[in-house]
Amino acid sequence: MLELKNVHTYYGNIHALRGVNLVVNKGEIVTLIGSNGAGKTTTLRTIQGILRPREGEILLEGVALHKLPPHEIVRRGVSQSPEGRLIFPRMSVKENLEMGAYQRNDASGIAEDMERVFKLFPRLKERIGQRGGTLSGGEQQMLSMGRALMARPRVMLLDEPSMGLAPILVDQIFDIIRELHSQGVTILLVEQNARLALSVADRGYVLETGEMALTGPAKELLHNPQVKAAYLGENH
Amino acid sequence: MMKKILARGELIAVVLTAFLALILGGWQIMLIAALAGMLIGLSAEHKANYLPRAAGVAAFVGLILIAITHFHNTSLSTLPGMEHIPDQAKTVGTYLIALGVIIGLAVLTAWIHNLADERKRQVYFIGLMVALAVFFPFFEQCPGLSWTNFKFVDMAAGCSEQSNLLWIGPVIVMFIYALQAIGLNIVAGFAGLLDLGYVAFFAIGAYTMGLLRSQQLGSQMGDPDFFRWSFWIVIWIAAATAAFFGLVFGAPTLRLRGDYLAIVTLGFGEIVPIVVKNLYAVRIFEPISLFIGQLFGQKSSDLMQFCLLGCGAKPLDITAGTKGISPIYPPDFFGYTFTVGEYVPWYFLALTLLVVSAFFIYRLRASRIGRAWVSMREDELAANAMGVDLIRTKLTAFVLGAMFSGFAGAFYASYTTLITPDSFDFSISVIILAQVILGGSGNIAGVMLGSSIIMLIDRVLLDKLKMVINGVLQGLVFKGIDNQALAVFWTSLTDATAYKILLFGLILVVMMKVRPQGILPEQTAARRRAA
């Protein structure tokens, strides 16, 4: 469904992505793990068109995304819950969610999805009129994910949903990711917490300094000695 | 002790009332009463019998108001330099009406303020404000109608000399500024783009009106009345022209962020008046023959060029340079022609323009594009990730902001009948921005409040303060001292208008420290809608 072919992205002269190849199939959760600065967030920003690849192709069901501006990419069904959540602090929860559906015009569909988000995150419904900035960290993460869902995405990009959250909240968030998976949402999940990410994902990619080091089914990666040593903190 | 009896808002009402009454004196008693009444109503907290309490406080404040007004009328207005303040308000009837106004408004505002239904509260409050605005010219006693002594009198004869004392003139200017402020609020408040050259669009709107409704161009074309198009069409042309220049200025610059954008817009604010100042002798030749001729090595003086514009004996004078364009025809309205000095029709025209624009901008904020503006201000990266086209969305904010400034400029040109490049100074951009920040960036009602506070200080209060201080000095202090130099020194030192910019600066600094979100901060749409 979503395919990255030999993608190279630069920050000025810094070669951040050095030929990333990645495939996400429909209904899958694919996780992208790697250490700080490996290029995980850069990959997501490149998919969304916020950064431009200098080389390579990004295809969504055959459509070349790398030639489109970000708003066209969102319209074609790629939405993101960005790193650090980036909710709109002085807009209400409702307005934040409405912003997620910014590229959509079907009022009834938007209302439907709003209900769906509230079913998934009942806390957001309680806080509907509150400003986004007054929510707790976990609630902000929920809002960020709910906002991404409001686009009714064909592929949802999740960047570090566990960042800065207490373990119990991380568990809750990952329960919801599983729930989304069971509903058939296609997800590309970027995580530092490799164990958790691999436990929910179907397949995984390991990114090292802008290059794909490893790929395979998530279960295999979990037991791969290299991954264990570098990302799961196990010595053997 | 005082604090226990009176709430903070009520205390402010007392102090403000006393201060205003002392400075403004007699004939503004109704306005002060209305203002104080609303302040008392707004500070009434929801408790058992808050209405009688509000009435009681209002009566108390009303008595203070009457006492000070009476003191002003009988003592202060006899001081040298202040004798000419009209003192029609000395009668018991006026005092009683003022008492009624303050109590009535206090109770009404308190009631509205404590309505449970948020939506209703808003609608009623806006209704009250509009009603007050509509009645305002009748509170005004010079030269409109007055109901002093229970009868309408035409005070025009008695007031002609003191036209600078009238409220209605400053209030019309205040409306023009408020219109600009709510327009700038789209750019700076909603979209978060710091525009320091907003006056450029005000100037463009004004000059469009000036050119299309004066003899400036027509007289050079042989038909002085050629450009006397209908005001009601030209005001739209002016707005469209300003919007077009918003597009022209915005398209290349809106890629810049924060400070860089501020500097570029600052440049636009300077460029437009300078261009206007220099467009007084224009003659344009087509450049093609020159270009081709030079290709063949001919000197430019030998070439024959076709003249495109300004080909007569004298070059075309478009803007009359520093002299400015004058007179600009006032608008007609179904056979009625607006005239200079007859304020009431101008007042209602400005009020209509302001109310309609405010409503339009309110609807814009609640719409999809309004959300996109605010989201961009909140977090550009996230907005981009949500599919907001940043450049286009910024451009719409810029263009719409320019449009409202164009409206304001067009009205201003007609109202003053004279526009010069100097009337579009950098300080206007700053004052409008200060109004937006003071009132509450992002909140339309707040911005209008900020606008009225700053304009009333600027156009009314400081003048009066100067007059009162001067009067007191002349009448009481200098009487015993026979030193001309000292008197001059003190008079100029206590000239309140000279401290205007200092005062605005202080207001901004204090606001940033105490309440950076403005007097009436922005509310989220959902909270506004929640009920």
PDB file of N, CA and C in Angstrom, chain A residues 45 48-50 70-71 74 78-82 85-92 94-96 98-105 128-131 147-148, chain B residues 365-366 368-372 374-390 392-393 441 521-530:
ATOM      1  N   ARG A  45       8.391  12.398   8.318  1.00  0.00           N
ATOM      2  CA  ARG A  45       8.208  13.740   7.756  1.00  0.00           C
ATOM      3  C   ARG A  45       8.397  13.731   6.247  1.00  0.00           C
ATOM      4  N   GLN A  48       5.235  12.477   4.737  1.00  0.00           N
ATOM      5  CA  GLN A  48       4.160  13.476   4.775  1.00  0.00           C
ATOM      6  C   GLN A  48       4.432  14.673   3.892  1.00  0.00           C
ATOM      7  N   GLY A  49       5.606  14.743   3.310  1.00  0.00           N
ATOM      8  CA  GLY A  49       5.897  15.845   2.402  1.00  0.00           C
ATOM      9  C   GLY A  49       6.398  17.088   3.103  1.00  0.00           C
ATOM     10  N   ILE A  50       6.561  17.020   4.436  1.00  0.00           N
ATOM     11  CA  ILE A  50       7.093  18.178   5.159  1.00  0.00           C
ATOM     12  C   ILE A  50       8.575  18.324   4.823  1.00  0.00           C
ATOM     13  N   PRO A  70       2.307  18.780   1.156  1.00  0.00           N
ATOM     14  CA  PRO A  70       1.754  18.078   2.316  1.00  0.00           C
ATOM     15  C   PRO A  70       0.227  17.994   2.326  1.00  0.00           C
ATOM     16  N   HIS A  71      -0.451  19.112   1.962  1.00  0.00           N
ATOM     17  CA  HIS A  71      -1.910  19.055   2.084  1.00  0.00           C
ATOM     18  C   HIS A  71      -2.522  18.073   1.095  1.00  0.00           C
ATOM     19  N   VAL A  74      -2.069  14.636   2.695  1.00  0.00           N
ATOM     20  CA  VAL A  74      -3.091  14.385   3.715  1.00  0.00           C
ATOM     21  C   VAL A  74      -4.407  14.037   3.035  1.00  0.00           C
ATOM     22  N   VAL A  78      -2.931  10.109   4.155  1.00  0.00           N
ATOM     23  CA  VAL A  78      -1.817   9.858   5.058  1.00  0.00           C
ATOM     24  C   VAL A  78      -1.932  10.867   6.191  1.00  0.00           C
ATOM     25  N   SER A  79      -2.134  10.390   7.412  1.00  0.00           N
ATOM     26  CA  SER A  79      -2.201  11.348   8.510  1.00  0.00           C
ATOM     27  C   SER A  79      -1.206  10.944   9.573  1.00  0.00           C
ATOM     28  N   GLN A  80      -0.891  11.905  10.432  1.00  0.00           N
ATOM     29  CA  GLN A  80       0.194  11.669  11.368  1.00  0.00           C
ATOM     30  C   GLN A  80      -0.125  12.173  12.761  1.00  0.00           C
ATOM     31  N   SER A  81       0.266  11.384  13.750  1.00  0.00           N
ATOM     32  CA  SER A  81       0.322  11.884  15.116  1.00  0.00           C
ATOM     33  C   SER A  81       1.789  12.171  15.373  1.00  0.00           C
ATOM     34  N   PRO A  82       2.187  13.446  15.307  1.00  0.00           N
ATOM     35  CA  PRO A  82       3.611  13.741  15.228  1.00  0.00           C
ATOM     36  C   PRO A  82       4.351  13.554  16.548  1.00  0.00           C
ATOM     37  N   ARG A  85       3.622  15.078  20.046  1.00  0.00           N
ATOM     38  CA  ARG A  85       2.162  15.237  19.989  1.00  0.00           C
ATOM     39  C   ARG A  85       1.707  16.465  19.215  1.00  0.00           C
ATOM     40  N   LEU A  86       2.352  17.615  19.466  1.00  0.00           N
ATOM     41  CA  LEU A  86       2.038  18.830  18.721  1.00  0.00           C
ATOM     42  C   LEU A  86       0.548  19.088  18.579  1.00  0.00           C
ATOM     43  N   ILE A  87      -0.173  18.995  19.684  1.00  0.00           N
ATOM     44  CA  ILE A  87      -1.572  19.405  19.628  1.00  0.00           C
ATOM     45  C   ILE A  87      -1.612  20.929  19.612  1.00  0.00           C
ATOM     46  N   PHE A  88      -2.781  21.488  19.299  1.00  0.00           N
ATOM     47  CA  PHE A  88      -2.915  22.951  19.263  1.00  0.00           C
ATOM     48  C   PHE A  88      -3.357  23.425  20.643  1.00  0.00           C
ATOM     49  N   PRO A  89      -2.451  24.004  21.444  1.00  0.00           N
ATOM     50  CA  PRO A  89      -2.748  24.208  22.870  1.00  0.00           C
ATOM     51  C   PRO A  89      -3.903  25.160  23.154  1.00  0.00           C
ATOM     52  N   ARG A  90      -4.087  26.186  22.316  1.00  0.00           N
ATOM     53  CA  ARG A  90      -5.151  27.143  22.647  1.00  0.00           C
ATOM     54  C   ARG A  90      -6.419  26.898  21.843  1.00  0.00           C
ATOM     55  N   MET A  91      -6.506  25.734  21.229  1.00  0.00           N
ATOM     56  CA  MET A  91      -7.764  25.372  20.580  1.00  0.00           C
ATOM     57  C   MET A  91      -8.409  24.283  21.430  1.00  0.00           C
ATOM     58  N   SER A  92      -9.743  24.246  21.387  1.00  0.00           N
ATOM     59  CA  SER A  92     -10.433  23.259  22.206  1.00  0.00           C
ATOM     60  C   SER A  92     -10.164  21.862  21.657  1.00  0.00           C
ATOM     61  N   LYS A  94     -12.342  19.807  20.765  1.00  0.00           N
ATOM     62  CA  LYS A  94     -13.169  19.613  19.583  1.00  0.00           C
ATOM     63  C   LYS A  94     -12.517  20.229  18.348  1.00  0.00           C
ATOM     64  N   GLU A  95     -12.012  21.445  18.513  1.00  0.00           N
ATOM     65  CA  GLU A  95     -11.376  22.101  17.360  1.00  0.00           C
ATOM     66  C   GLU A  95     -10.125  21.350  16.914  1.00  0.00           C
ATOM     67  N   ASN A  96      -9.390  20.819  17.878  1.00  0.00           N
ATOM     68  CA  ASN A  96      -8.226  20.004  17.520  1.00  0.00           C
ATOM     69  C   ASN A  96      -8.647  18.848  16.642  1.00  0.00           C
ATOM     70  N   GLU A  98     -11.366  18.632  14.891  1.00  0.00           N
ATOM     71  CA  GLU A  98     -11.841  19.137  13.592  1.00  0.00           C
ATOM     72  C   GLU A  98     -10.673  19.454  12.667  1.00  0.00           C
ATOM     73  N   MET A  99      -9.570  19.902  13.265  1.00  0.00           N
ATOM     74  CA  MET A  99      -8.393  20.172  12.434  1.00  0.00           C
ATOM     75  C   MET A  99      -7.879  18.891  11.779  1.00  0.00           C
ATOM     76  N   GLY A 100      -8.050  17.764  12.476  1.00  0.00           N
ATOM     77  CA  GLY A 100      -7.622  16.502  11.878  1.00  0.00           C
ATOM     78  C   GLY A 100      -8.365  16.206  10.596  1.00  0.00           C
ATOM     79  N   ALA A 101      -9.622  16.647  10.549  1.00  0.00           N
ATOM     80  CA  ALA A 101     -10.446  16.398   9.367  1.00  0.00           C
ATOM     81  C   ALA A 101     -10.378  17.561   8.396  1.00  0.00           C
ATOM     82  N   TYR A 102      -9.307  18.349   8.502  1.00  0.00           N
ATOM     83  CA  TYR A 102      -9.236  19.597   7.731  1.00  0.00           C
ATOM     84  C   TYR A 102      -9.410  19.380   6.235  1.00  0.00           C
ATOM     85  N   GLN A 103      -8.866  18.286   5.721  1.00  0.00           N
ATOM     86  CA  GLN A 103      -8.926  18.082   4.269  1.00  0.00           C
ATOM     87  C   GLN A 103     -10.200  17.373   3.823  1.00  0.00           C
ATOM     88  N   ARG A 104     -11.139  17.186   4.746  1.00  0.00           N
ATOM     89  CA  ARG A 104     -12.366  16.473   4.369  1.00  0.00           C
ATOM     90  C   ARG A 104     -13.542  17.429   4.301  1.00  0.00           C
ATOM     91  N   ASN A 105     -14.503  17.100   3.475  1.00  0.00           N
ATOM     92  CA  ASN A 105     -15.669  17.973   3.326  1.00  0.00           C
ATOM     93  C   ASN A 105     -16.972  17.289   3.716  1.00  0.00           C
ATOM     94  N   ILE A 128     -14.232  17.882  25.993  1.00  0.00           N
ATOM     95  CA  ILE A 128     -14.465  18.406  24.632  1.00  0.00           C
ATOM     96  C   ILE A 128     -14.286  19.922  24.509  1.00  0.00           C
ATOM     97  N   GLY A 129     -14.705  20.678  25.540  1.00  0.00           N
ATOM     98  CA  GLY A 129     -14.619  22.138  25.419  1.00  0.00           C
ATOM     99  C   GLY A 129     -13.338  22.717  25.990  1.00  0.00           C
ATOM    100  N   GLN A 130     -12.509  21.842  26.565  1.00  0.00           N
ATOM    101  CA  GLN A 130     -11.299  22.316  27.226  1.00  0.00           C
ATOM    102  C   GLN A 130     -10.210  22.632  26.199  1.00  0.00           C
ATOM    103  N   ARG A 131      -9.312  23.521  26.565  1.00  0.00           N
ATOM    104  CA  ARG A 131      -8.195  23.801  25.660  1.00  0.00           C
ATOM    105  C   ARG A 131      -7.226  22.637  25.643  1.00  0.00           C
ATOM    106  N   ARG A 147      -6.889  13.001  16.597  1.00  0.00           N
ATOM    107  CA  ARG A 147      -6.824  13.996  15.526  1.00  0.00           C
ATOM    108  C   ARG A 147      -6.345  13.333  14.230  1.00  0.00           C
ATOM    109  N   ALA A 148      -5.344  12.461  14.349  1.00  0.00           N
ATOM    110  CA  ALA A 148      -4.860  11.777  13.147  1.00  0.00           C
ATOM    111  C   ALA A 148      -5.941  10.855  12.577  1.00  0.00           C
TER     112      ALA A 148
ATOM    113  N   ARG B 365     -13.906  33.233  11.813  1.00  0.00           N
ATOM    114  CA  ARG B 365     -13.128  32.542  12.832  1.00  0.00           C
ATOM    115  C   ARG B 365     -13.731  31.157  13.108  1.00  0.00           C
ATOM    116  N   ALA B 366     -15.062  31.089  13.077  1.00  0.00           N
ATOM    117  CA  ALA B 366     -15.715  29.825  13.398  1.00  0.00           C
ATOM    118  C   ALA B 366     -15.678  28.860  12.216  1.00  0.00           C
ATOM    119  N   ARG B 368     -13.925  26.882   8.722  1.00  0.00           N
ATOM    120  CA  ARG B 368     -12.793  26.005   8.496  1.00  0.00           C
ATOM    121  C   ARG B 368     -11.499  26.818   8.351  1.00  0.00           C
ATOM    122  N   ILE B 369     -11.582  27.896   7.591  1.00  0.00           N
ATOM    123  CA  ILE B 369     -10.382  28.707   7.371  1.00  0.00           C
ATOM    124  C   ILE B 369      -9.940  29.363   8.679  1.00  0.00           C
ATOM    125  N   GLY B 370     -10.919  29.738   9.519  1.00  0.00           N
ATOM    126  CA  GLY B 370     -10.581  30.334  10.813  1.00  0.00           C
ATOM    127  C   GLY B 370      -9.813  29.358  11.679  1.00  0.00           C
ATOM    128  N   ARG B 371     -10.269  28.112  11.694  1.00  0.00           N
ATOM    129  CA  ARG B 371      -9.546  27.101  12.471  1.00  0.00           C
ATOM    130  C   ARG B 371      -8.144  26.909  11.920  1.00  0.00           C
ATOM    131  N   ALA B 372      -8.045  26.934  10.584  1.00  0.00           N
ATOM    132  CA  ALA B 372      -6.726  26.744   9.975  1.00  0.00           C
ATOM    133  C   ALA B 372      -5.778  27.868  10.389  1.00  0.00           C
ATOM    134  N   VAL B 374      -5.845  29.681  13.161  1.00  0.00           N
ATOM    135  CA  VAL B 374      -5.433  29.543  14.553  1.00  0.00           C
ATOM    136  C   VAL B 374      -4.471  28.365  14.709  1.00  0.00           C
ATOM    137  N   SER B 375      -4.743  27.272  14.009  1.00  0.00           N
ATOM    138  CA  SER B 375      -3.864  26.104  14.140  1.00  0.00           C
ATOM    139  C   SER B 375      -2.453  26.452  13.676  1.00  0.00           C
ATOM    140  N   MET B 376      -2.371  27.286  12.655  1.00  0.00           N
ATOM    141  CA  MET B 376      -1.073  27.683  12.132  1.00  0.00           C
ATOM    142  C   MET B 376      -0.318  28.510  13.163  1.00  0.00           C
ATOM    143  N   ARG B 377      -1.076  29.396  13.841  1.00  0.00           N
ATOM    144  CA  ARG B 377      -0.463  30.206  14.890  1.00  0.00           C
ATOM    145  C   ARG B 377       0.027  29.307  16.029  1.00  0.00           C
ATOM    146  N   GLU B 378      -0.790  28.292  16.351  1.00  0.00           N
ATOM    147  CA  GLU B 378      -0.462  27.433  17.473  1.00  0.00           C
ATOM    148  C   GLU B 378       0.762  26.577  17.183  1.00  0.00           C
ATOM    149  N   ASP B 379       0.803  25.968  16.024  1.00  0.00           N
ATOM    150  CA  ASP B 379       1.912  25.073  15.711  1.00  0.00           C
ATOM    151  C   ASP B 379       1.964  24.859  14.208  1.00  0.00           C
ATOM    152  N   GLU B 380       2.916  25.527  13.578  1.00  0.00           N
ATOM    153  CA  GLU B 380       2.957  25.497  12.126  1.00  0.00           C
ATOM    154  C   GLU B 380       3.212  24.099  11.589  1.00  0.00           C
ATOM    155  N   LEU B 381       4.115  23.384  12.247  1.00  0.00           N
ATOM    156  CA  LEU B 381       4.454  22.040  11.780  1.00  0.00           C
ATOM    157  C   LEU B 381       3.244  21.120  11.864  1.00  0.00           C
ATOM    158  N   ALA B 382       2.551  21.179  13.010  1.00  0.00           N
ATOM    159  CA  ALA B 382       1.382  20.323  13.179  1.00  0.00           C
ATOM    160  C   ALA B 382       0.296  20.699  12.174  1.00  0.00           C
ATOM    161  N   ALA B 383       0.106  22.005  11.971  1.00  0.00           N
ATOM    162  CA  ALA B 383      -0.910  22.442  11.009  1.00  0.00           C
ATOM    163  C   ALA B 383      -0.579  21.898   9.622  1.00  0.00           C
ATOM    164  N   ASN B 384       0.686  21.968   9.286  1.00  0.00           N
ATOM    165  CA  ASN B 384       1.113  21.440   7.991  1.00  0.00           C
ATOM    166  C   ASN B 384       0.826  19.942   7.909  1.00  0.00           C
ATOM    167  N   ALA B 385       1.091  19.239   9.005  1.00  0.00           N
ATOM    168  CA  ALA B 385       0.858  17.801   9.018  1.00  0.00           C
ATOM    169  C   ALA B 385      -0.630  17.460   8.953  1.00  0.00           C
ATOM    170  N   MET B 386      -1.480  18.411   9.375  1.00  0.00           N
ATOM    171  CA  MET B 386      -2.928  18.180   9.284  1.00  0.00           C
ATOM    172  C   MET B 386      -3.456  18.474   7.885  1.00  0.00           C
ATOM    173  N   GLY B 387      -2.595  18.957   7.037  1.00  0.00           N
ATOM    174  CA  GLY B 387      -3.025  19.226   5.677  1.00  0.00           C
ATOM    175  C   GLY B 387      -3.383  20.677   5.424  1.00  0.00           C
ATOM    176  N   VAL B 388      -2.923  21.585   6.305  1.00  0.00           N
ATOM    177  CA  VAL B 388      -3.151  23.008   6.060  1.00  0.00           C
ATOM    178  C   VAL B 388      -2.078  23.487   5.079  1.00  0.00           C
ATOM    179  N   ASP B 389      -2.531  24.080   4.009  1.00  0.00           N
ATOM    180  CA  ASP B 389      -1.597  24.650   3.037  1.00  0.00           C
ATOM    181  C   ASP B 389      -1.113  25.982   3.602  1.00  0.00           C
ATOM    182  N   LEU B 390       0.096  25.993   4.153  1.00  0.00           N
ATOM    183  CA  LEU B 390       0.534  27.139   4.950  1.00  0.00           C
ATOM    184  C   LEU B 390       0.527  28.436   4.165  1.00  0.00           C
ATOM    185  N   ARG B 392      -0.965  29.327   1.394  1.00  0.00           N
ATOM    186  CA  ARG B 392      -2.280  29.801   0.965  1.00  0.00           C
ATOM    187  C   ARG B 392      -3.090  30.317   2.142  1.00  0.00           C
ATOM    188  N   THR B 393      -2.987  29.609   3.269  1.00  0.00           N
ATOM    189  CA  THR B 393      -3.768  30.023   4.433  1.00  0.00           C
ATOM    190  C   THR B 393      -3.256  31.349   4.989  1.00  0.00           C
ATOM    191  N   SER B 441      -5.583  39.687  21.917  1.00  0.00           N
ATOM    192  CA  SER B 441      -5.299  39.187  20.576  1.00  0.00           C
ATOM    193  C   SER B 441      -6.093  37.921  20.294  1.00  0.00           C
ATOM    194  N   PRO B 521      -9.302  37.835  27.090  1.00  0.00           N
ATOM    195  CA  PRO B 521      -8.536  36.838  26.338  1.00  0.00           C
ATOM    196  C   PRO B 521      -9.421  36.033  25.395  1.00  0.00           C
ATOM    197  N   GLU B 522      -8.750  35.425  24.468  1.00  0.00           N
ATOM    198  CA  GLU B 522      -9.442  34.598  23.491  1.00  0.00           C
ATOM    199  C   GLU B 522     -10.062  33.392  24.185  1.00  0.00           C
ATOM    200  N   GLN B 523     -11.266  33.033  23.749  1.00  0.00           N
ATOM    201  CA  GLN B 523     -11.895  31.832  24.278  1.00  0.00           C
ATOM    202  C   GLN B 523     -11.932  30.789  23.189  1.00  0.00           C
ATOM    203  N   THR B 524     -11.973  29.549  23.598  1.00  0.00           N
ATOM    204  CA  THR B 524     -12.066  28.517  22.571  1.00  0.00           C
ATOM    205  C   THR B 524     -13.489  28.472  22.041  1.00  0.00           C
ATOM    206  N   ALA B 525     -13.594  28.103  20.796  1.00  0.00           N
ATOM    207  CA  ALA B 525     -14.902  28.111  20.146  1.00  0.00           C
ATOM    208  C   ALA B 525     -15.865  27.169  20.846  1.00  0.00           C
ATOM    209  N   ALA B 526     -15.350  26.026  21.278  1.00  0.00           N
ATOM    210  CA  ALA B 526     -16.252  25.055  21.871  1.00  0.00           C
ATOM    211  C   ALA B 526     -16.815  25.583  23.184  1.00  0.00           C
ATOM    212  N   ARG B 527     -15.954  26.299  23.953  1.00  0.00           N
ATOM    213  CA  ARG B 527     -16.465  26.837  25.194  1.00  0.00           C
ATOM    214  C   ARG B 527     -17.506  27.910  24.913  1.00  0.00           C
ATOM    215  N   ARG B 528     -17.268  28.635  23.819  1.00  0.00           N
ATOM    216  CA  ARG B 528     -18.254  29.638  23.437  1.00  0.00           C
ATOM    217  C   ARG B 528     -19.571  28.981  23.074  1.00  0.00           C
ATOM    218  N   ARG B 529     -19.465  27.852  22.403  1.00  0.00           N
ATOM    219  CA  ARG B 529     -20.683  27.198  21.939  1.00  0.00           C
ATOM    220  C   ARG B 529     -21.346  26.381  23.046  1.00  0.00           C
ATOM    221  N   ALA B 530     -20.521  25.895  23.969  1.00  0.00           N
ATOM    222  CA  ALA B 530     -21.059  25.008  24.996  1.00  0.00           C
ATOM    223  C   ALA B 530     -22.170  25.701  25.761  1.00  0.00           C
TER     224      ALA B 530
END
